mmCIF file of C-alpha atoms in Angstrom:
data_model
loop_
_atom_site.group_PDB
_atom_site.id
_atom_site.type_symbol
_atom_site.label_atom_id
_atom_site.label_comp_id
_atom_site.label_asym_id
_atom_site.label_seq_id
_atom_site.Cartn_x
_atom_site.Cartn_y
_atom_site.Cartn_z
ATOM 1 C CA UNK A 563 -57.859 -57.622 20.474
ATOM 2 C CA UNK A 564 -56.297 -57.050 17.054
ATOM 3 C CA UNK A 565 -57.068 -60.537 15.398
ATOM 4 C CA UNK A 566 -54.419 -59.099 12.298
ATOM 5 C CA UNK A 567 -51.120 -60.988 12.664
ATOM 6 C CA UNK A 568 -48.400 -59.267 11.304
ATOM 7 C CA UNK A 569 -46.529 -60.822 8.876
ATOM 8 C CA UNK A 570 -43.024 -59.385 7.226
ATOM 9 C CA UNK A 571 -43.352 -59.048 3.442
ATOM 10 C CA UNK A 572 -41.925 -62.103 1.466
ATOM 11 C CA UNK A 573 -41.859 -62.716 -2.369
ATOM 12 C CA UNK A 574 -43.202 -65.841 -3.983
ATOM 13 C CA UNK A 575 -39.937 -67.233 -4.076
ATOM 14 C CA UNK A 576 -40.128 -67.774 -0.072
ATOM 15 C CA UNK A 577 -42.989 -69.563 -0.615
ATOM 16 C CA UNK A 578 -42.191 -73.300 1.186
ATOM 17 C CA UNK A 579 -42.170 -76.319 -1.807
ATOM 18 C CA UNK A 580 -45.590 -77.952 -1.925
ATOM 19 C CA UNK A 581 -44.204 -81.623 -0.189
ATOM 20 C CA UNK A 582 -46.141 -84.032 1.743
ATOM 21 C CA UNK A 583 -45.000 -86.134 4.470
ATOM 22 C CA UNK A 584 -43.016 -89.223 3.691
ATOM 23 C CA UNK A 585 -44.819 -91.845 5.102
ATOM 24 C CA UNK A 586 -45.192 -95.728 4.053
ATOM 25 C CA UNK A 587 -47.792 -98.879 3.728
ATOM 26 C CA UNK A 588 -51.085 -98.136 5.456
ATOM 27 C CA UNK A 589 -49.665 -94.725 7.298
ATOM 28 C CA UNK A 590 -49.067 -93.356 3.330
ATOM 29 C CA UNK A 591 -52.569 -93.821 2.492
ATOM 30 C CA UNK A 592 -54.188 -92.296 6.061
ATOM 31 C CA UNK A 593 -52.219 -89.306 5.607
ATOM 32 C CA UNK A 594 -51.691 -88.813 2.137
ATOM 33 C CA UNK A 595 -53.580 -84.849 0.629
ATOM 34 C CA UNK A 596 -53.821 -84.369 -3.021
ATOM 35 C CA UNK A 597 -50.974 -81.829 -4.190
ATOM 36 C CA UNK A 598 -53.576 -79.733 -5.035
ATOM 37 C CA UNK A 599 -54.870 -79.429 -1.977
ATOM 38 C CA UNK A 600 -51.791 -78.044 -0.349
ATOM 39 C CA UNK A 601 -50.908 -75.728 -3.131
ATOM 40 C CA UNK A 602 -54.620 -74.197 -2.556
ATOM 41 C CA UNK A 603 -53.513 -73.682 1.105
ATOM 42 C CA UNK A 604 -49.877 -72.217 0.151
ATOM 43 C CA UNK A 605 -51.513 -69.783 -2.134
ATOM 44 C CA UNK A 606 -53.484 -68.496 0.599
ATOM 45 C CA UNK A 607 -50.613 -67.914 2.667
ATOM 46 C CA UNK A 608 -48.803 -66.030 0.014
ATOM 47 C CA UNK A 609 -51.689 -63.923 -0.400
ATOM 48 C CA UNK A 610 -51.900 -63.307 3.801
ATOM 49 C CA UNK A 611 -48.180 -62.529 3.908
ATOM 50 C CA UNK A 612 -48.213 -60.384 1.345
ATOM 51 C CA UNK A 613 -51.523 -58.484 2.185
ATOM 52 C CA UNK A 614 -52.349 -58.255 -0.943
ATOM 53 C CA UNK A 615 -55.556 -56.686 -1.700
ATOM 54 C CA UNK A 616 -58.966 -57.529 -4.397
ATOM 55 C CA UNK A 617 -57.367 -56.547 -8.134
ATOM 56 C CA UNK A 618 -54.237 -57.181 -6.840
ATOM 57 C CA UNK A 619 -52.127 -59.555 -9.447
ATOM 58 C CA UNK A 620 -51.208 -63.074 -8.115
ATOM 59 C CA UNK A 621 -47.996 -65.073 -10.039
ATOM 60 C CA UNK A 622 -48.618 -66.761 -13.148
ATOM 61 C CA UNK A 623 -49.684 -70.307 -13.161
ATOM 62 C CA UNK A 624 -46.190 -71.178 -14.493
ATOM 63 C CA UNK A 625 -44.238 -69.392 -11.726
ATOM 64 C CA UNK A 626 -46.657 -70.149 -9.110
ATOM 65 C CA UNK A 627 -45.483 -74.006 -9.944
ATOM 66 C CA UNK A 628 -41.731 -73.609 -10.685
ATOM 67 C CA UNK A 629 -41.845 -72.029 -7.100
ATOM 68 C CA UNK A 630 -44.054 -74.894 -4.940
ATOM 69 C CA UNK A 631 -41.727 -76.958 -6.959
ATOM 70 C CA UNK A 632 -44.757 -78.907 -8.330
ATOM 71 C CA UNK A 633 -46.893 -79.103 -12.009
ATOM 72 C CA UNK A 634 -49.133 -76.229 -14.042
ATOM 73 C CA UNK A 635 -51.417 -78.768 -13.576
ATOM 74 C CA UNK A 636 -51.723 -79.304 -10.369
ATOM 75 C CA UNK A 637 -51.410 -75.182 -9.721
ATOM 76 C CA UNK A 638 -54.633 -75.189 -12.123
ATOM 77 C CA UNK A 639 -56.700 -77.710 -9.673
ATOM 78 C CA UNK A 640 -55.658 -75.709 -6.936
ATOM 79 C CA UNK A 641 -56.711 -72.107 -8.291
ATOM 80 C CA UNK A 642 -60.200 -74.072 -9.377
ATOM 81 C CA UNK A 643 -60.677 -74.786 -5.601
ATOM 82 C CA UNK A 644 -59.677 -71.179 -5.099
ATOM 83 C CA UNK A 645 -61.818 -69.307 -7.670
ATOM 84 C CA UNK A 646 -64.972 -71.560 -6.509
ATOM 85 C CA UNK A 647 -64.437 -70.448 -2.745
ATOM 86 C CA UNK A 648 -64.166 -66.281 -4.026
ATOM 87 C CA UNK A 649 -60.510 -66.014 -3.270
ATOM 88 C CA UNK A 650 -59.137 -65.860 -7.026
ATOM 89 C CA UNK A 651 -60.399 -64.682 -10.178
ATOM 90 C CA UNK A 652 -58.045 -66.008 -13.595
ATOM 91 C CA UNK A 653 -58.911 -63.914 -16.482
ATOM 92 C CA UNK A 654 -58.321 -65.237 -19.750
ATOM 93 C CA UNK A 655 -55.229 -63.173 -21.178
ATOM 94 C CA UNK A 656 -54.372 -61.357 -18.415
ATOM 95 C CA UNK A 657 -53.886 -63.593 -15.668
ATOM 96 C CA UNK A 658 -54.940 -64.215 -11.794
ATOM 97 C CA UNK A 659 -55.658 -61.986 -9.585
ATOM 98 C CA UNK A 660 -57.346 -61.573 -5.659
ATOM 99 C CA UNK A 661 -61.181 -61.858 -6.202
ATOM 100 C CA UNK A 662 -62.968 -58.778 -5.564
ATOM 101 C CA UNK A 663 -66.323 -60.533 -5.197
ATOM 102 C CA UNK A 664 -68.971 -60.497 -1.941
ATOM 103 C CA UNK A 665 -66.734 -64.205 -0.996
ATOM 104 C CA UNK A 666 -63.475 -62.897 -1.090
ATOM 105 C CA UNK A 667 -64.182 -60.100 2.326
ATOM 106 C CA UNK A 668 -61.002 -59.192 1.607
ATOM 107 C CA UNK A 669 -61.735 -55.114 1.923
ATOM 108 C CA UNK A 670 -64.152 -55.896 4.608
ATOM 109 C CA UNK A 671 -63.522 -56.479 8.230
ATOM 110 C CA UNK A 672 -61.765 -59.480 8.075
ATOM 111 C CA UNK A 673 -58.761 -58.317 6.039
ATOM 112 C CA UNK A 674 -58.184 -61.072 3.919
ATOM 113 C CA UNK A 675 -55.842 -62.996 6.441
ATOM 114 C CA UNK A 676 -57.778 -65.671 7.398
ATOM 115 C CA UNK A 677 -55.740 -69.252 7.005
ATOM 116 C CA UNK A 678 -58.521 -72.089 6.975
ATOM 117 C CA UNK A 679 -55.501 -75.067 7.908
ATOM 118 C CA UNK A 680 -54.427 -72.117 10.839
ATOM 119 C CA UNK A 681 -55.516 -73.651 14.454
ATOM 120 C CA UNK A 682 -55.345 -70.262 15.858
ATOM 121 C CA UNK A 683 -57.150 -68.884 12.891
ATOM 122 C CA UNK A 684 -59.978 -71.488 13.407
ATOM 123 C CA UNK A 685 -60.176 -71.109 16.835
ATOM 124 C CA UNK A 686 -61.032 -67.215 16.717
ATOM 125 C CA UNK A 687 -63.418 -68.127 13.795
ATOM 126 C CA UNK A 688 -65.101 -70.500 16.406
ATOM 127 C CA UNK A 689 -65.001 -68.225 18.953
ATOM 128 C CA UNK A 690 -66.355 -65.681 16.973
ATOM 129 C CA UNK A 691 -69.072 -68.083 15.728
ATOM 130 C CA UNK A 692 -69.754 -69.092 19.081
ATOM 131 C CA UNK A 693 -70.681 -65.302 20.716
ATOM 132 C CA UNK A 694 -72.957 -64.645 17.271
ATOM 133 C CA UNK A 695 -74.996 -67.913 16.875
ATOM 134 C CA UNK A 696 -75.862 -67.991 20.626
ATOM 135 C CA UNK A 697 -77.456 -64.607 19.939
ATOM 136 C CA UNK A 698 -79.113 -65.478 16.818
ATOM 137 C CA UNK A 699 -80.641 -68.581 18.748
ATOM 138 C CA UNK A 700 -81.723 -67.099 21.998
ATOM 139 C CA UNK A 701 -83.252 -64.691 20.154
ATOM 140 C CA UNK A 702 -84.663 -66.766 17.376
ATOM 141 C CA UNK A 703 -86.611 -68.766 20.743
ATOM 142 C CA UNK A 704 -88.496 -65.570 21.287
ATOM 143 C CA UNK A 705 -88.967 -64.389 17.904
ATOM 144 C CA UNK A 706 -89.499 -67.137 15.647
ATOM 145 C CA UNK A 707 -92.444 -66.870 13.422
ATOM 146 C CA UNK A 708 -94.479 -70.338 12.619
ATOM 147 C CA UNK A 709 -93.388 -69.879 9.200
ATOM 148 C CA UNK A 710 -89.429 -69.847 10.112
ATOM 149 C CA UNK A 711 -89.743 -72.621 13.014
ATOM 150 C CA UNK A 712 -90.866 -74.798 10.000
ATOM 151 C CA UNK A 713 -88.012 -74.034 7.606
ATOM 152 C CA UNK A 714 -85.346 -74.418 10.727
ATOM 153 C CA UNK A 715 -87.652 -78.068 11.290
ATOM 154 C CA UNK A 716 -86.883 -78.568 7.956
ATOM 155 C CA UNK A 717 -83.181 -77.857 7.860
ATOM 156 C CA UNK A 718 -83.097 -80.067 10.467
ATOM 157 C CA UNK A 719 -84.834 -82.999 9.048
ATOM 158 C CA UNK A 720 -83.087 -82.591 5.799
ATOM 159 C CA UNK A 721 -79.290 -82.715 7.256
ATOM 160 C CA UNK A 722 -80.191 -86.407 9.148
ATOM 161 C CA UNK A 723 -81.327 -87.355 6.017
ATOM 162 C CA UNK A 724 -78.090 -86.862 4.508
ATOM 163 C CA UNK A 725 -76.713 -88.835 7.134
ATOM 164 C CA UNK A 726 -78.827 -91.330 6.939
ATOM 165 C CA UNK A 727 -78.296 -91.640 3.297
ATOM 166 C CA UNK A 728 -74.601 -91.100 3.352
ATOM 167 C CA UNK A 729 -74.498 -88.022 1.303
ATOM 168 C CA UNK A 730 -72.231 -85.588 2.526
ATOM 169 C CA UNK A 731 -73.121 -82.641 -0.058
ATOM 170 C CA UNK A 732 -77.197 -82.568 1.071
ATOM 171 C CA UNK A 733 -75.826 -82.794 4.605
ATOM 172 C CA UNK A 734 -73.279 -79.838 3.748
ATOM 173 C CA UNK A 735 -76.197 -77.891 2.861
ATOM 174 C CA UNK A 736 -78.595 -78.704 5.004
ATOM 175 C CA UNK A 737 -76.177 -77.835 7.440
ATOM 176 C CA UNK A 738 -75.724 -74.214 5.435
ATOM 177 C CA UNK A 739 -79.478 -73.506 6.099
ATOM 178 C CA UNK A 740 -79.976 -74.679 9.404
ATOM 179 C CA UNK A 741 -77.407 -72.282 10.642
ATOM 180 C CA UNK A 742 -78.483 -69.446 7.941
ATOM 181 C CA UNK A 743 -82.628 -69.845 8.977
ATOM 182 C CA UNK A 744 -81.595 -69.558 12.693
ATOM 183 C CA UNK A 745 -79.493 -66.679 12.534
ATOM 184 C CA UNK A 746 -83.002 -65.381 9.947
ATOM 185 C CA UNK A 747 -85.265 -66.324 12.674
ATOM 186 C CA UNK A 748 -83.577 -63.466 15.058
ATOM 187 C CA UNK A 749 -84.677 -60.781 13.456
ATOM 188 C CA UNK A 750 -81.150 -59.328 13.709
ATOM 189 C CA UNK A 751 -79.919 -57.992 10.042
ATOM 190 C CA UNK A 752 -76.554 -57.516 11.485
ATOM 191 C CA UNK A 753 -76.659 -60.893 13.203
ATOM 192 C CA UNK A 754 -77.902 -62.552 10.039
ATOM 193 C CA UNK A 755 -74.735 -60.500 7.943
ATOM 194 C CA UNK A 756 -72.088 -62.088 11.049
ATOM 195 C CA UNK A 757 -73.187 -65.683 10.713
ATOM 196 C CA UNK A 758 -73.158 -65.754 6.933
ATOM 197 C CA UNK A 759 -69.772 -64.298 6.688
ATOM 198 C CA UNK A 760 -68.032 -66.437 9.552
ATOM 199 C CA UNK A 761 -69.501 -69.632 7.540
ATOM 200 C CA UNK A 762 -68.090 -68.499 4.379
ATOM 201 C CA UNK A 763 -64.568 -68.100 6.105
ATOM 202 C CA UNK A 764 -65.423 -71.593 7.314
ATOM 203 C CA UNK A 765 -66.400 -73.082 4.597
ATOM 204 C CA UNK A 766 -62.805 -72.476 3.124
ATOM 205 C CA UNK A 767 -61.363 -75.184 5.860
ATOM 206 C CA UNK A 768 -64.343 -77.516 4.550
ATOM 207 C CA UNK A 769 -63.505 -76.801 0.566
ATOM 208 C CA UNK A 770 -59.689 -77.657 1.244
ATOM 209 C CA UNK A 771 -60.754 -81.046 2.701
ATOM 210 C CA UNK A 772 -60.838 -80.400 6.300
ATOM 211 C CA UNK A 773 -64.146 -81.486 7.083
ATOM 212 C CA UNK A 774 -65.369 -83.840 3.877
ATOM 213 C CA UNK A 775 -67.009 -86.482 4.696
ATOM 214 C CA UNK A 776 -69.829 -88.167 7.326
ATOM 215 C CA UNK A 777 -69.120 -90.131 10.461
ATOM 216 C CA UNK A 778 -69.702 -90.302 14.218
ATOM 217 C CA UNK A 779 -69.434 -86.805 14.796
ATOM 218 C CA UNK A 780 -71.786 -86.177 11.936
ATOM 219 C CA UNK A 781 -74.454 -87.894 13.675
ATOM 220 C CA UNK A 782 -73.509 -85.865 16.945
ATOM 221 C CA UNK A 783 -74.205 -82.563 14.811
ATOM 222 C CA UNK A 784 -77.605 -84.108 13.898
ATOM 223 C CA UNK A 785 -78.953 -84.276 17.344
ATOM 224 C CA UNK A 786 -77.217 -81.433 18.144
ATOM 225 C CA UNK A 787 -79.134 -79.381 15.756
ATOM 226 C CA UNK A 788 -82.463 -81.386 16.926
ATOM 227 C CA UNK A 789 -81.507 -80.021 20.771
ATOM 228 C CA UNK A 790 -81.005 -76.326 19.258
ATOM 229 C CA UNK A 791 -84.589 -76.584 16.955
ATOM 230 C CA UNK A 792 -86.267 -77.933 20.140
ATOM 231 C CA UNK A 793 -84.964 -75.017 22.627
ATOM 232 C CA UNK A 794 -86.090 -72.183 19.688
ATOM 233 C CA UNK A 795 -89.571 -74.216 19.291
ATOM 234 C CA UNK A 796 -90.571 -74.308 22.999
ATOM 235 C CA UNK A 797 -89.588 -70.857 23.781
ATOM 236 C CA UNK A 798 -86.338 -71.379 25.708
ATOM 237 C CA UNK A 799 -83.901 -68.934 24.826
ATOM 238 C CA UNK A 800 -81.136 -70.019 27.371
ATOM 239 C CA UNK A 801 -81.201 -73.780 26.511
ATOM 240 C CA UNK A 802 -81.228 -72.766 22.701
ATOM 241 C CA UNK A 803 -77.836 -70.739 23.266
ATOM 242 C CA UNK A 804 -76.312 -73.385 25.805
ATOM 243 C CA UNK A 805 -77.412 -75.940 22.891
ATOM 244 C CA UNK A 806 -75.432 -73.769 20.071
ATOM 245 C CA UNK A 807 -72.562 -73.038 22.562
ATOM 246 C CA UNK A 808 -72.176 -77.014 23.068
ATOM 247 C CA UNK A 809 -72.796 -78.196 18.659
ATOM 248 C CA UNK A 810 -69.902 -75.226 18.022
ATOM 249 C CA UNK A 811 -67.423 -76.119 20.667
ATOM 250 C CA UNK A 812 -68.230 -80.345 19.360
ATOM 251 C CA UNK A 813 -67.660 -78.777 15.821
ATOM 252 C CA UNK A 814 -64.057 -77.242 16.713
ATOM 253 C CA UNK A 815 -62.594 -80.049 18.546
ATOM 254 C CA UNK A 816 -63.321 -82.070 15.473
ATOM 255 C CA UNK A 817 -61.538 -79.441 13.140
ATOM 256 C CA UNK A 818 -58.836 -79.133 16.088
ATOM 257 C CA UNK A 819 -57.666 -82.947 15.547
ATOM 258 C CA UNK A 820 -58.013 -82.966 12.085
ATOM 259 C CA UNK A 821 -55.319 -80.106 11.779
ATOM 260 C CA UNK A 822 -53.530 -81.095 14.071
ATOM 261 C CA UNK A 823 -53.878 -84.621 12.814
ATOM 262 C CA UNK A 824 -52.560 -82.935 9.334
ATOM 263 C CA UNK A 825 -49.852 -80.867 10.852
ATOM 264 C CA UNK A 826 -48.264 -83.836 12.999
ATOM 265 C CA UNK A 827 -49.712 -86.933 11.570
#
């Protein structure tokens, strides 16, 4: 299946204005996004529909915000969200332009059209995710030296902590090398290479505000990833993939809602 949409050429100027939702009282405050967050997510579709390419020149700061119909300031949050997550580079005097960093995958097989607010676009990420890490874990139950059982343990103990403690960046990366020292403990280069580059697409949703902050289902992921350490540890390859299939298929119904809770209210 050809994951590529196609997409006619536009010009910035079809870009939509950068608006949220008119909502009041308590509804205003559940719903309400920083500007800058959905200028970060309109630049992304301009660069999709355009296919444009890494060196390939974005509009100016100024035009980019006459367009969304918004501030240079707020355009300048938004490319800081972008340049940290690989997708744009500014350079001083010359201007922005499509990252051509290890981040950005935009010459690589994913062809730069990923959309991290896209429900379709998440769901074949999942799906994707799904097929890889059950690999990495059945195999990582067979293969796992003492050595990498004890960082994947550690990973482990690490992300509860966060949740314990209420700190969603150690839980972020805790979560980051659980995920990463699985995937390691399967011996599988190409394995390891596929579950480090569906996270980073992933992790584009999480920059944007999609999935910031600790709750039930972050508690749900801890035991989750307790079930999947266990399965590796004893030696059970199918419970370890039927324990990854089950934390990734938790994970996108959380994302689901949350667009969806985004796109509808």
């Amino acid at each position: 299946m050809d994951d590529t949409p196609t997409i006619e050429g536009t010009s910035p100027s079809q870009v939509p204005p950068a608006a949220p939702p008119a909502a009041t009282g308590s509804e205003e405050r559940r719903d309400y996004r920083p500007g800058y967050e959905i200028v970060a997510e309109q630049i992304l579709e301009y660069i999709a529909e355009e296919r444009l390419v890494a060196g390939d020149r974005l509009p100016t700061e100024i035009d980019l915000a006459q367009t969304l119909h918004t501030s240079r300031a707020v355009v300048r949050e938004a490319v800081k969200i972008l340049s940290a997550l690989g997708r744009v580079r500014a350079h001083k005097g010359r201007g922005l332009f499509v990252a051509d960093d290890e981040g950005m995958l935009v010459t690589s097989r994913w062809g730069g059209f990923f959309r991290p607010v896209d429900i379709d676009h998440v769901l074949m990420l999942f799906e994707f995710r799904r097929v890889q890490e059950m690999s990495a874990s059945s195999l990582a139950a067979t293969r796992a030296t003492p050595s990498e059982l004890r960082t994947i343990e550690l990973a482990m103990e690490k992300g509860r902590h966060g949740f314990v403690q209420g700190r969603v960046e150690v839980f972020n990366q805790a979560d980051e090398e659980f995920h990463m020292a699985v995937s390691a403990a399967s011996h599988n280069t190409f394995l390891v290479s596929a579950v480090r580059d569906a996270r980073r697409l992933q992790r584009q949703s999480s920059a944007i505000g999609i999935h910031d902050r600790l709750g039930e289902n972050t508690a749900a992921a801890v035991e989750e990833h307790e079930a999947i350490y266990r399965a590796i540890r004893d030696g059970r390859p199918d419970e370890a993939a039927q324990a990854t299939a089950a934390h990734l298929d938790r994970t996108l119904e959380d994302y689901r809602r949350e667009i969806q809770r985004r796109l509808f209210g």
